Amino acid sequence: MGAGGRSMSAPTGKTEEKKDPLQKVPTSKPPFSVGDIKKAIPPHCFQRSLVHSFSYVVYDLILVSIMYYVATTYFHLLPSPFCYLAWPIYWICQGCVCTGIWVIAHECGHHAFSDYQWVDDTVGLILHSVLMVPYFSWKYSHRRHHSNTGSLERDEVFVPKPKSQLGWYSKYLNNPLGRVISLTVTLTLGWPLYLAFNVSGRPYDRFACHYDPYGPIYNNRERLQIFLSDAGVLGACFLLYRIALIKGLAWLVCVYGVPLLIVNGFLVLITYLQHTHPSLPHYDSTEWDWLRGALATVDRDYGILNKVFHHITDAHVVHHLFSTMPHYNAMEATKAVKPLLGDYYQFDGTPVVKAMWREAKECLYVEKDEASQGKGIFWYKNKL
C-alpha cells in the first residue's frame, strides 16, 4: 500500500516554518501526485485491524457505561449544590466520548474499520442508529462530499455562497449578537436540520432529505439501504420510547438527551472548522480537481479532545486524502506527508472557541480571485 515511507522534498519549504495560519494556501496544481503522497506514508498505516478497531469501540463503551453508572447510582445522593454541578460535568464528558463513538461509526462508512465491508456496515449501523444518525444515508452523502471537496457546484455540505446569494437577513446577523444567535442555532439545530431538510447542503432540483429513499441525494442502487437506515433510527426511537415509559422523560433527557445534543454540536463544529478557514480556497468547475479540493481542508487542535475524538480533528487532511485509513494510523501518516505537502498542508492551532468566532466573522461568502490567473478560484470575504 505504500513504498516504505519514501518522501519527496517539500516544494515550498517545511510546513513547520509557516508562521501565519491565515496565509493562503497555494492554488496552483501541486508538484506531487496522490501516488507520491501514498509513497511517503509507511505501508502499515493503511492496514486495518479488526481487533485494534474493536478495541476502541470497547474502550469507548466502557467509558460510557462507567459514566452512566456513576451518574445514575450516586448523583441523587449528592447535596443540592454538588448535584447541579455533577450533571453538567457528566453531560460534557459523556457527550465527548459519544462523539468519539460517532467518529468510529463514520469510519465504518468509509470502510476504514476492517477489511470486511459487512462488519463495517453492521457496526456503523448499530452505533450510528443509537446516536440518531441514518447510517447508510450519511455514508453515501458523505462519500460524495469526499469525492467533491472544495467544489462550489458538487460538494455536499458547508458549501459557501457568493455574496449575491446571501439571504436578506445576513446583514442583520453580521454583528456580535447576530453571530451568537447564528452559532447557537447552528450548533444545536444544524445537524437535524441538515438531515431532515438539507440545510447548509448543496442545492438539488427538488426537496432533499436524508430520510427519503427516493430523494435526489440517492440513486436506485442505494435506496434499499436508505430504508434500512430509517429502520435503524426508528428502532432506536422505539427503544428510547420504551425507556422513557419506564424511567420517565426527564431521566431520559438527563442521561441521554443532553449528551446527544453535545455530540450533535461537536460534529457540526468539527466539520465547520475543517472546511471553513480564511486561508482555504474553493473552486468552480473550471478550476476544481480532486487533489486540490482534498487539500482545501485544515487540521485543528482540540487539545486532549484530539485523542477522545480519534484524531478526526488534527488528522483531517490525511483523512481526505486516504479515507479508508484507520484513525489510529492517521497521525503517523500526517507526520509523514507534511514535508512533502509543504504549504499545501494547512494546520491552525488557534483555540477552538476563538477560531469558531473568527470564522463566523470572516467567512461569510466567497468571491472570485480576479488577481490570479485562475478565474475559478474563490476566497472567503466578509464585507457586506
CSV table of C-alpha atoms in Angstrom, one decimal:
chain,number,residue,atom,x,y,z
A,1,MET,CA,0.0,0.0,0.0
A,2,GLY,CA,3.0,2.3,0.0
A,3,ALA,CA,6.7,2.2,-0.7
A,4,GLY,CA,8.5,2.1,2.6
A,5,GLY,CA,7.8,5.7,3.6
A,6,ARG,CA,9.7,7.4,0.8
A,7,SER,CA,9.1,11.1,0.7
A,8,MET,CA,9.9,13.9,-1.7
A,9,SER,CA,11.3,17.3,-0.7
A,10,ALA,CA,8.7,19.9,0.1
A,11,PRO,CA,8.0,22.3,-2.7
A,12,THR,CA,7.7,25.4,-0.6
A,13,GLY,CA,9.7,24.8,2.5
A,14,LYS,CA,8.9,23.0,5.7
A,15,THR,CA,5.4,23.3,6.9
A,16,GLU,CA,6.6,24.0,10.4
A,17,GLU,CA,8.2,27.2,9.2
A,18,LYS,CA,4.9,28.6,8.2
A,19,LYS,CA,4.2,31.2,10.9
A,20,ASP,CA,0.9,32.6,9.9
A,21,PRO,CA,-2.0,30.1,9.7
A,22,LEU,CA,-4.1,32.8,7.8
A,23,GLN,CA,-1.6,32.8,4.9
A,24,LYS,CA,-3.5,31.5,1.8
A,25,VAL,CA,-2.6,28.0,0.7
A,26,PRO,CA,-1.3,27.6,-2.8
A,27,THR,CA,-3.9,27.1,-5.5
A,28,SER,CA,-1.7,26.0,-8.4
A,29,LYS,CA,-1.6,22.3,-9.3
A,30,PRO,CA,0.7,20.6,-6.8
A,31,PRO,CA,4.1,19.3,-8.0
A,32,PHE,CA,3.2,15.9,-6.5
A,33,SER,CA,0.5,13.3,-7.1
A,34,VAL,CA,-1.7,11.2,-4.9
A,35,GLY,CA,0.7,8.4,-5.6
A,36,ASP,CA,3.7,10.4,-4.4
A,37,ILE,CA,1.8,11.2,-1.2
A,38,LYS,CA,0.9,7.5,-0.7
A,39,LYS,CA,4.6,6.5,-1.2
A,40,ALA,CA,5.6,8.9,1.6
A,41,ILE,CA,3.4,7.0,4.1
A,42,PRO,CA,4.7,3.9,5.8
A,43,PRO,CA,2.7,0.9,4.3
A,44,HIS,CA,1.4,-0.3,7.7
A,45,CYS,CA,-0.6,2.9,8.1
A,46,PHE,CA,-3.0,1.6,5.5
A,47,GLN,CA,-3.6,-1.7,7.3
A,48,ARG,CA,-6.9,-2.1,9.1
A,49,SER,CA,-7.0,-4.4,12.1
A,50,LEU,CA,-10.4,-5.8,13.2
A,51,VAL,CA,-9.1,-6.4,16.8
A,52,HIS,CA,-7.5,-3.0,17.0
A,53,SER,CA,-10.6,-1.2,15.7
A,54,PHE,CA,-12.9,-3.1,18.1
A,55,SER,CA,-10.6,-2.2,21.0
A,56,TYR,CA,-11.6,1.4,20.5
A,57,VAL,CA,-15.3,0.6,20.4
A,58,VAL,CA,-15.0,-1.5,23.6
A,59,TYR,CA,-12.9,1.2,25.3
A,60,ASP,CA,-15.4,4.0,24.5
A,61,LEU,CA,-18.4,1.9,25.5
A,62,ILE,CA,-16.7,1.1,28.9
A,63,LEU,CA,-16.2,4.8,29.5
A,64,VAL,CA,-19.9,5.5,28.6
A,65,SER,CA,-21.0,2.7,30.9
A,66,ILE,CA,-18.9,3.9,33.8
A,67,MET,CA,-20.2,7.4,33.5
A,68,TYR,CA,-23.8,6.2,33.2
A,69,TYR,CA,-23.4,4.0,36.3
A,70,VAL,CA,-21.9,6.8,38.4
A,71,ALA,CA,-24.5,9.3,37.3
A,72,THR,CA,-27.5,7.1,37.9
A,73,THR,CA,-26.2,5.5,41.1
A,74,TYR,CA,-24.6,8.3,43.0
A,75,PHE,CA,-25.7,11.7,41.7
A,76,HIS,CA,-29.0,11.6,43.6
A,77,LEU,CA,-27.1,11.1,46.8
A,78,LEU,CA,-25.1,14.4,46.4
A,79,PRO,CA,-26.2,17.5,48.2
A,80,SER,CA,-28.0,20.0,46.0
A,81,PRO,CA,-25.1,22.3,45.0
A,82,PHE,CA,-22.9,19.4,44.1
A,83,CYS,CA,-25.7,17.5,42.2
A,84,TYR,CA,-26.3,20.6,40.0
A,85,LEU,CA,-22.6,20.7,39.2
A,86,ALA,CA,-22.2,16.9,38.7
A,87,TRP,CA,-24.8,16.7,35.9
A,88,PRO,CA,-23.2,19.3,33.6
A,89,ILE,CA,-19.8,17.5,34.0
A,90,TYR,CA,-21.5,14.2,33.1
A,91,TRP,CA,-23.2,15.8,30.1
A,92,ILE,CA,-19.9,17.2,28.7
A,93,CYS,CA,-17.8,14.1,29.4
A,94,GLN,CA,-20.4,11.7,28.0
A,95,GLY,CA,-21.0,13.9,25.0
A,96,CYS,CA,-17.3,14.0,24.2
A,97,VAL,CA,-16.9,10.2,24.5
A,98,CYS,CA,-20.0,9.6,22.4
A,99,THR,CA,-18.6,11.9,19.8
A,100,GLY,CA,-15.7,9.5,19.6
A,101,ILE,CA,-18.2,6.7,19.1
A,102,TRP,CA,-19.8,8.7,16.3
A,103,VAL,CA,-16.4,9.1,14.7
A,104,ILE,CA,-15.8,5.3,14.7
A,105,ALA,CA,-19.2,4.8,13.0
A,106,HIS,CA,-18.2,7.4,10.5
A,107,GLU,CA,-15.0,5.4,9.8
A,108,CYS,CA,-17.2,2.3,9.2
A,109,GLY,CA,-18.9,4.3,6.5
A,110,HIS,CA,-15.5,4.9,4.9
A,111,HIS,CA,-14.6,1.1,5.1
A,112,ALA,CA,-11.8,2.1,7.5
A,113,PHE,CA,-12.8,-0.1,10.4
A,114,SER,CA,-11.9,-3.5,9.0
A,115,ASP,CA,-11.2,-5.5,5.8
A,116,TYR,CA,-14.8,-6.8,5.9
A,117,GLN,CA,-17.5,-4.5,4.4
A,118,TRP,CA,-20.3,-6.3,6.2
A,119,VAL,CA,-18.6,-5.9,9.6
A,120,ASP,CA,-18.1,-2.2,8.9
A,121,ASP,CA,-21.7,-1.7,7.9
A,122,THR,CA,-23.1,-3.7,10.8
A,123,VAL,CA,-21.0,-1.9,13.4
A,124,GLY,CA,-21.7,1.5,11.8
A,125,LEU,CA,-25.4,0.9,11.5
A,126,ILE,CA,-25.7,0.0,15.2
A,127,LEU,CA,-23.5,2.8,16.5
A,128,HIS,CA,-25.0,5.5,14.3
A,129,SER,CA,-28.6,4.4,14.9
A,130,VAL,CA,-28.1,4.7,18.7
A,131,LEU,CA,-26.9,8.2,18.1
A,132,MET,CA,-29.9,9.0,15.8
A,133,VAL,CA,-27.9,9.0,12.6
A,134,PRO,CA,-29.2,7.2,9.5
A,135,TYR,CA,-26.0,5.3,8.8
A,136,PHE,CA,-26.3,4.5,5.1
A,137,SER,CA,-27.9,7.8,4.2
A,138,TRP,CA,-24.9,9.6,5.8
A,139,LYS,CA,-22.4,7.2,4.4
A,140,TYR,CA,-23.5,7.9,0.8
A,141,SER,CA,-23.9,11.7,1.1
A,142,HIS,CA,-20.6,12.0,3.0
A,143,ARG,CA,-18.8,9.8,0.4
A,144,ARG,CA,-19.9,12.4,-2.2
A,145,HIS,CA,-18.5,15.1,0.0
A,146,HIS,CA,-15.2,13.4,-0.1
A,147,SER,CA,-15.4,13.0,-3.9
A,148,ASN,CA,-16.1,16.7,-4.4
A,149,THR,CA,-14.5,18.6,-1.6
A,150,GLY,CA,-13.9,22.2,-2.3
A,151,SER,CA,-16.2,22.2,-5.4
A,152,LEU,CA,-18.8,25.0,-5.3
A,153,GLU,CA,-21.1,23.0,-7.6
A,154,ARG,CA,-20.9,19.5,-6.3
A,155,ASP,CA,-19.7,19.5,-2.7
A,156,GLU,CA,-22.4,18.2,-0.3
A,157,VAL,CA,-22.1,20.3,2.9
A,158,PHE,CA,-20.9,23.7,4.2
A,159,VAL,CA,-20.8,24.9,0.6
A,160,PRO,CA,-20.2,28.7,0.8
A,161,LYS,CA,-22.4,31.0,-1.3
A,162,PRO,CA,-21.4,34.0,-3.4
A,163,LYS,CA,-22.4,37.4,-2.0
A,164,SER,CA,-25.3,37.7,-4.4
A,165,GLN,CA,-26.9,34.6,-3.0
A,166,LEU,CA,-26.8,35.6,0.7
A,167,GLY,CA,-30.2,35.9,2.4
A,168,TRP,CA,-31.7,39.3,3.2
A,169,TYR,CA,-31.1,38.6,6.9
A,170,SER,CA,-27.4,38.2,6.6
A,171,LYS,CA,-26.6,41.9,7.1
A,172,TYR,CA,-28.7,41.9,10.3
A,173,LEU,CA,-26.7,39.0,11.7
A,174,ASN,CA,-23.3,40.5,10.9
A,175,ASN,CA,-22.7,41.7,14.4
A,176,PRO,CA,-21.7,40.1,17.7
A,177,LEU,CA,-25.3,39.4,18.8
A,178,GLY,CA,-26.2,38.0,15.4
A,179,ARG,CA,-23.1,35.7,15.4
A,180,VAL,CA,-24.0,34.4,18.8
A,181,ILE,CA,-27.5,33.6,17.6
A,182,SER,CA,-26.3,32.0,14.3
A,183,LEU,CA,-23.7,29.9,16.1
A,184,THR,CA,-26.2,28.8,18.7
A,185,VAL,CA,-28.7,27.7,16.1
A,186,THR,CA,-26.0,26.0,14.0
A,187,LEU,CA,-24.6,24.0,16.9
A,188,THR,CA,-27.9,22.9,18.4
A,189,LEU,CA,-30.2,22.5,15.3
A,190,GLY,CA,-27.7,22.4,12.5
A,191,TRP,CA,-27.3,18.6,12.3
A,192,PRO,CA,-31.0,17.6,12.5
A,193,LEU,CA,-31.9,20.4,10.1
A,194,TYR,CA,-29.3,19.1,7.6
A,195,LEU,CA,-30.5,15.5,7.8
A,196,ALA,CA,-34.2,16.4,7.6
A,197,PHE,CA,-34.1,19.5,5.2
A,198,ASN,CA,-30.6,19.6,3.7
A,199,VAL,CA,-29.9,22.9,5.4
A,200,SER,CA,-26.4,24.0,4.5
A,201,GLY,CA,-26.2,21.2,1.9
A,202,ARG,CA,-25.7,21.5,-1.8
A,203,PRO,CA,-28.8,22.6,-3.7
A,204,TYR,CA,-30.9,20.0,-5.6
A,205,ASP,CA,-33.6,20.4,-8.1
A,206,ARG,CA,-36.2,19.3,-5.6
A,207,PHE,CA,-36.6,18.7,-1.9
A,208,ALA,CA,-33.7,16.7,-0.4
A,209,CYS,CA,-33.9,14.7,2.8
A,210,HIS,CA,-31.6,12.1,4.3
A,211,TYR,CA,-34.5,10.0,5.4
A,212,ASP,CA,-36.2,9.9,1.9
A,213,PRO,CA,-35.0,6.8,0.0
A,214,TYR,CA,-36.4,8.3,-3.2
A,215,GLY,CA,-34.9,11.7,-2.7
A,216,PRO,CA,-32.4,13.2,-5.2
A,217,ILE,CA,-29.4,12.5,-2.9
A,218,TYR,CA,-29.5,8.8,-3.7
A,219,ASN,CA,-29.5,6.6,-6.7
A,220,ASN,CA,-31.6,3.4,-7.3
A,221,ARG,CA,-28.9,1.1,-6.0
A,222,GLU,CA,-28.8,2.9,-2.7
A,223,ARG,CA,-32.5,3.2,-1.9
A,224,LEU,CA,-32.9,-0.2,-0.1
A,225,GLN,CA,-30.1,0.7,2.3
A,226,ILE,CA,-31.7,4.1,3.0
A,227,PHE,CA,-34.8,2.2,4.1
A,228,LEU,CA,-32.5,0.1,6.4
A,229,SER,CA,-31.1,3.3,7.8
A,230,ASP,CA,-34.5,4.7,8.6
A,231,ALA,CA,-35.4,1.3,10.3
A,232,GLY,CA,-32.3,1.6,12.4
A,233,VAL,CA,-33.2,5.1,13.6
A,234,LEU,CA,-36.9,4.2,14.1
A,235,GLY,CA,-35.8,1.1,16.1
A,236,ALA,CA,-33.6,3.3,18.3
A,237,CYS,CA,-36.5,5.8,18.8
A,238,PHE,CA,-38.8,2.9,19.8
A,239,LEU,CA,-36.2,1.7,22.4
A,240,LEU,CA,-35.9,5.2,23.8
A,241,TYR,CA,-39.7,5.5,24.0
A,242,ARG,CA,-39.9,2.3,26.0
A,243,ILE,CA,-37.1,3.5,28.3
A,244,ALA,CA,-39.0,6.8,28.8
A,245,LEU,CA,-42.1,4.9,29.8
A,246,ILE,CA,-40.2,3.1,32.5
A,247,LYS,CA,-37.7,5.7,33.7
A,248,GLY,CA,-39.5,8.9,32.7
A,249,LEU,CA,-38.8,11.6,30.1
A,250,ALA,CA,-36.8,13.8,32.5
A,251,TRP,CA,-34.5,10.8,33.3
A,252,LEU,CA,-34.0,10.1,29.6
A,253,VAL,CA,-33.2,13.7,28.8
A,254,CYS,CA,-30.6,13.9,31.5
A,255,VAL,CA,-28.9,10.6,30.8
A,256,TYR,CA,-29.2,10.5,27.0
A,257,GLY,CA,-30.8,13.6,25.5
A,258,VAL,CA,-28.3,16.3,26.6
A,259,PRO,CA,-25.2,14.3,25.8
A,260,LEU,CA,-26.7,13.7,22.3
A,261,LEU,CA,-27.1,17.5,21.9
A,262,ILE,CA,-23.4,17.8,22.7
A,263,VAL,CA,-22.5,15.1,20.2
A,264,ASN,CA,-24.5,16.9,17.5
A,265,GLY,CA,-22.9,20.2,18.4
A,266,PHE,CA,-19.4,18.8,18.2
A,267,LEU,CA,-19.8,17.1,14.9
A,268,VAL,CA,-21.2,20.3,13.3
A,269,LEU,CA,-18.4,22.4,14.9
A,270,ILE,CA,-15.7,19.9,13.8
A,271,THR,CA,-17.0,19.8,10.2
A,272,TYR,CA,-17.5,23.5,10.0
A,273,LEU,CA,-13.9,24.3,11.2
A,274,GLN,CA,-12.4,21.6,9.0
A,275,HIS,CA,-13.7,23.3,5.8
A,276,THR,CA,-14.2,26.9,6.8
A,277,HIS,CA,-11.0,29.0,7.1
A,278,PRO,CA,-9.8,32.3,5.6
A,279,SER,CA,-6.8,30.6,4.0
A,280,LEU,CA,-8.7,27.9,2.1
A,281,PRO,CA,-9.9,28.3,-1.5
A,282,HIS,CA,-13.0,26.9,-3.2
A,283,TYR,CA,-13.1,26.1,-6.9
A,284,ASP,CA,-15.7,26.2,-9.6
A,285,SER,CA,-15.8,23.6,-12.4
A,286,THR,CA,-13.2,25.4,-14.5
A,287,GLU,CA,-10.5,25.0,-11.8
A,288,TRP,CA,-11.5,22.2,-9.5
A,289,ASP,CA,-9.7,18.9,-9.3
A,290,TRP,CA,-9.9,16.2,-6.7
A,291,LEU,CA,-6.4,16.6,-5.2
A,292,ARG,CA,-6.6,20.4,-4.7
A,293,GLY,CA,-10.1,20.0,-3.3
A,294,ALA,CA,-8.9,17.4,-0.8
A,295,LEU,CA,-6.1,19.7,0.2
A,296,ALA,CA,-8.5,22.6,0.8
A,297,THR,CA,-9.1,21.4,4.3
A,298,VAL,CA,-7.4,22.3,7.6
A,299,ASP,CA,-6.3,20.4,10.7
A,300,ARG,CA,-7.2,21.9,14.0
A,301,ASP,CA,-6.1,21.4,17.6
A,302,TYR,CA,-8.7,20.4,20.2
A,303,GLY,CA,-6.2,19.6,22.9
A,304,ILE,CA,-6.9,16.4,24.8
A,305,LEU,CA,-10.1,16.0,22.8
A,306,ASN,CA,-8.0,15.2,19.7
A,307,LYS,CA,-7.5,11.7,21.2
A,308,VAL,CA,-11.1,11.5,22.5
A,309,PHE,CA,-12.3,12.3,19.0
A,310,HIS,CA,-9.9,9.7,17.5
A,311,HIS,CA,-8.0,12.4,15.6
A,312,ILE,CA,-10.7,13.4,13.2
A,313,THR,CA,-9.7,16.9,14.3
A,314,ASP,CA,-6.0,17.0,13.8
A,315,ALA,CA,-5.5,14.5,11.0
A,316,HIS,CA,-8.4,15.5,8.8
A,317,VAL,CA,-6.2,16.4,5.8
A,318,VAL,CA,-4.8,12.9,5.5
A,319,HIS,CA,-8.3,11.5,6.1
A,320,HIS,CA,-9.5,13.4,3.0
A,321,LEU,CA,-6.5,12.0,1.0
A,322,PHE,CA,-7.0,8.4,2.2
A,323,SER,CA,-10.3,8.0,3.8
A,324,THR,CA,-10.0,4.2,4.2
A,325,MET,CA,-7.0,4.6,6.5
A,326,PRO,CA,-7.9,3.8,10.2
A,327,HIS,CA,-7.8,6.6,12.6
A,328,TYR,CA,-5.1,5.0,14.8
A,329,ASN,CA,-2.6,5.4,12.0
A,330,ALA,CA,-3.7,8.8,10.8
A,331,MET,CA,-1.3,10.9,13.0
A,332,GLU,CA,1.7,8.9,11.9
A,333,ALA,CA,0.6,9.3,8.3
A,334,THR,CA,0.1,13.1,8.8
A,335,LYS,CA,3.7,13.5,10.1
A,336,ALA,CA,5.0,11.5,7.1
A,337,VAL,CA,3.3,13.6,4.5
A,338,LYS,CA,3.8,17.1,5.9
A,339,PRO,CA,7.3,17.6,4.5
A,340,LEU,CA,6.0,16.6,1.1
A,341,LEU,CA,2.9,18.7,1.1
A,342,GLY,CA,4.7,21.8,2.4
A,343,ASP,CA,2.5,24.9,2.2
A,344,TYR,CA,-0.3,22.8,0.7
A,345,TYR,CA,-0.8,21.4,4.2
A,346,GLN,CA,-2.7,23.6,6.5
A,347,PHE,CA,-2.8,23.5,10.3
A,348,ASP,CA,-4.3,26.1,12.6
A,349,GLY,CA,-3.7,25.8,16.3
A,350,THR,CA,-5.9,28.7,17.2
A,351,PRO,CA,-8.0,27.8,20.3
A,352,VAL,CA,-11.3,26.3,19.0
A,353,VAL,CA,-13.7,28.9,20.6
A,354,LYS,CA,-11.6,31.8,19.2
A,355,ALA,CA,-11.4,30.1,15.8
A,356,MET,CA,-15.1,29.5,15.7
A,357,TRP,CA,-15.8,33.2,16.4
A,358,ARG,CA,-13.2,34.3,13.9
A,359,GLU,CA,-14.5,32.1,11.1
A,360,ALA,CA,-18.1,33.1,11.8
A,361,LYS,CA,-17.0,36.8,11.4
A,362,GLU,CA,-14.6,36.5,8.5
A,363,CYS,CA,-16.0,33.7,6.3
A,364,LEU,CA,-19.4,35.0,5.2
A,365,TYR,CA,-19.3,34.4,1.5
A,366,VAL,CA,-16.9,33.7,-1.3
A,367,GLU,CA,-15.7,35.8,-4.3
A,368,LYS,CA,-13.5,35.1,-7.3
A,369,ASP,CA,-9.9,35.9,-7.0
A,370,GLU,CA,-9.6,38.2,-10.0
A,371,ALA,CA,-6.0,38.9,-9.3
A,372,SER,CA,-4.9,35.3,-10.1
A,373,GLN,CA,-4.7,33.7,-13.5
A,374,GLY,CA,-7.3,31.1,-12.4
A,375,LYS,CA,-10.7,32.8,-12.6
A,376,GLY,CA,-12.5,29.9,-11.0
A,377,ILE,CA,-10.8,30.3,-7.6
A,378,PHE,CA,-12.9,31.7,-4.8
A,379,TRP,CA,-11.9,33.0,-1.3
A,380,TYR,CA,-13.8,33.9,1.8
A,381,LYS,CA,-14.9,37.5,2.3
A,382,ASN,CA,-16.8,39.4,5.0
A,383,LYS,CA,-17.6,42.8,3.6
A,384,LEU,CA,-21.4,43.2,3.3
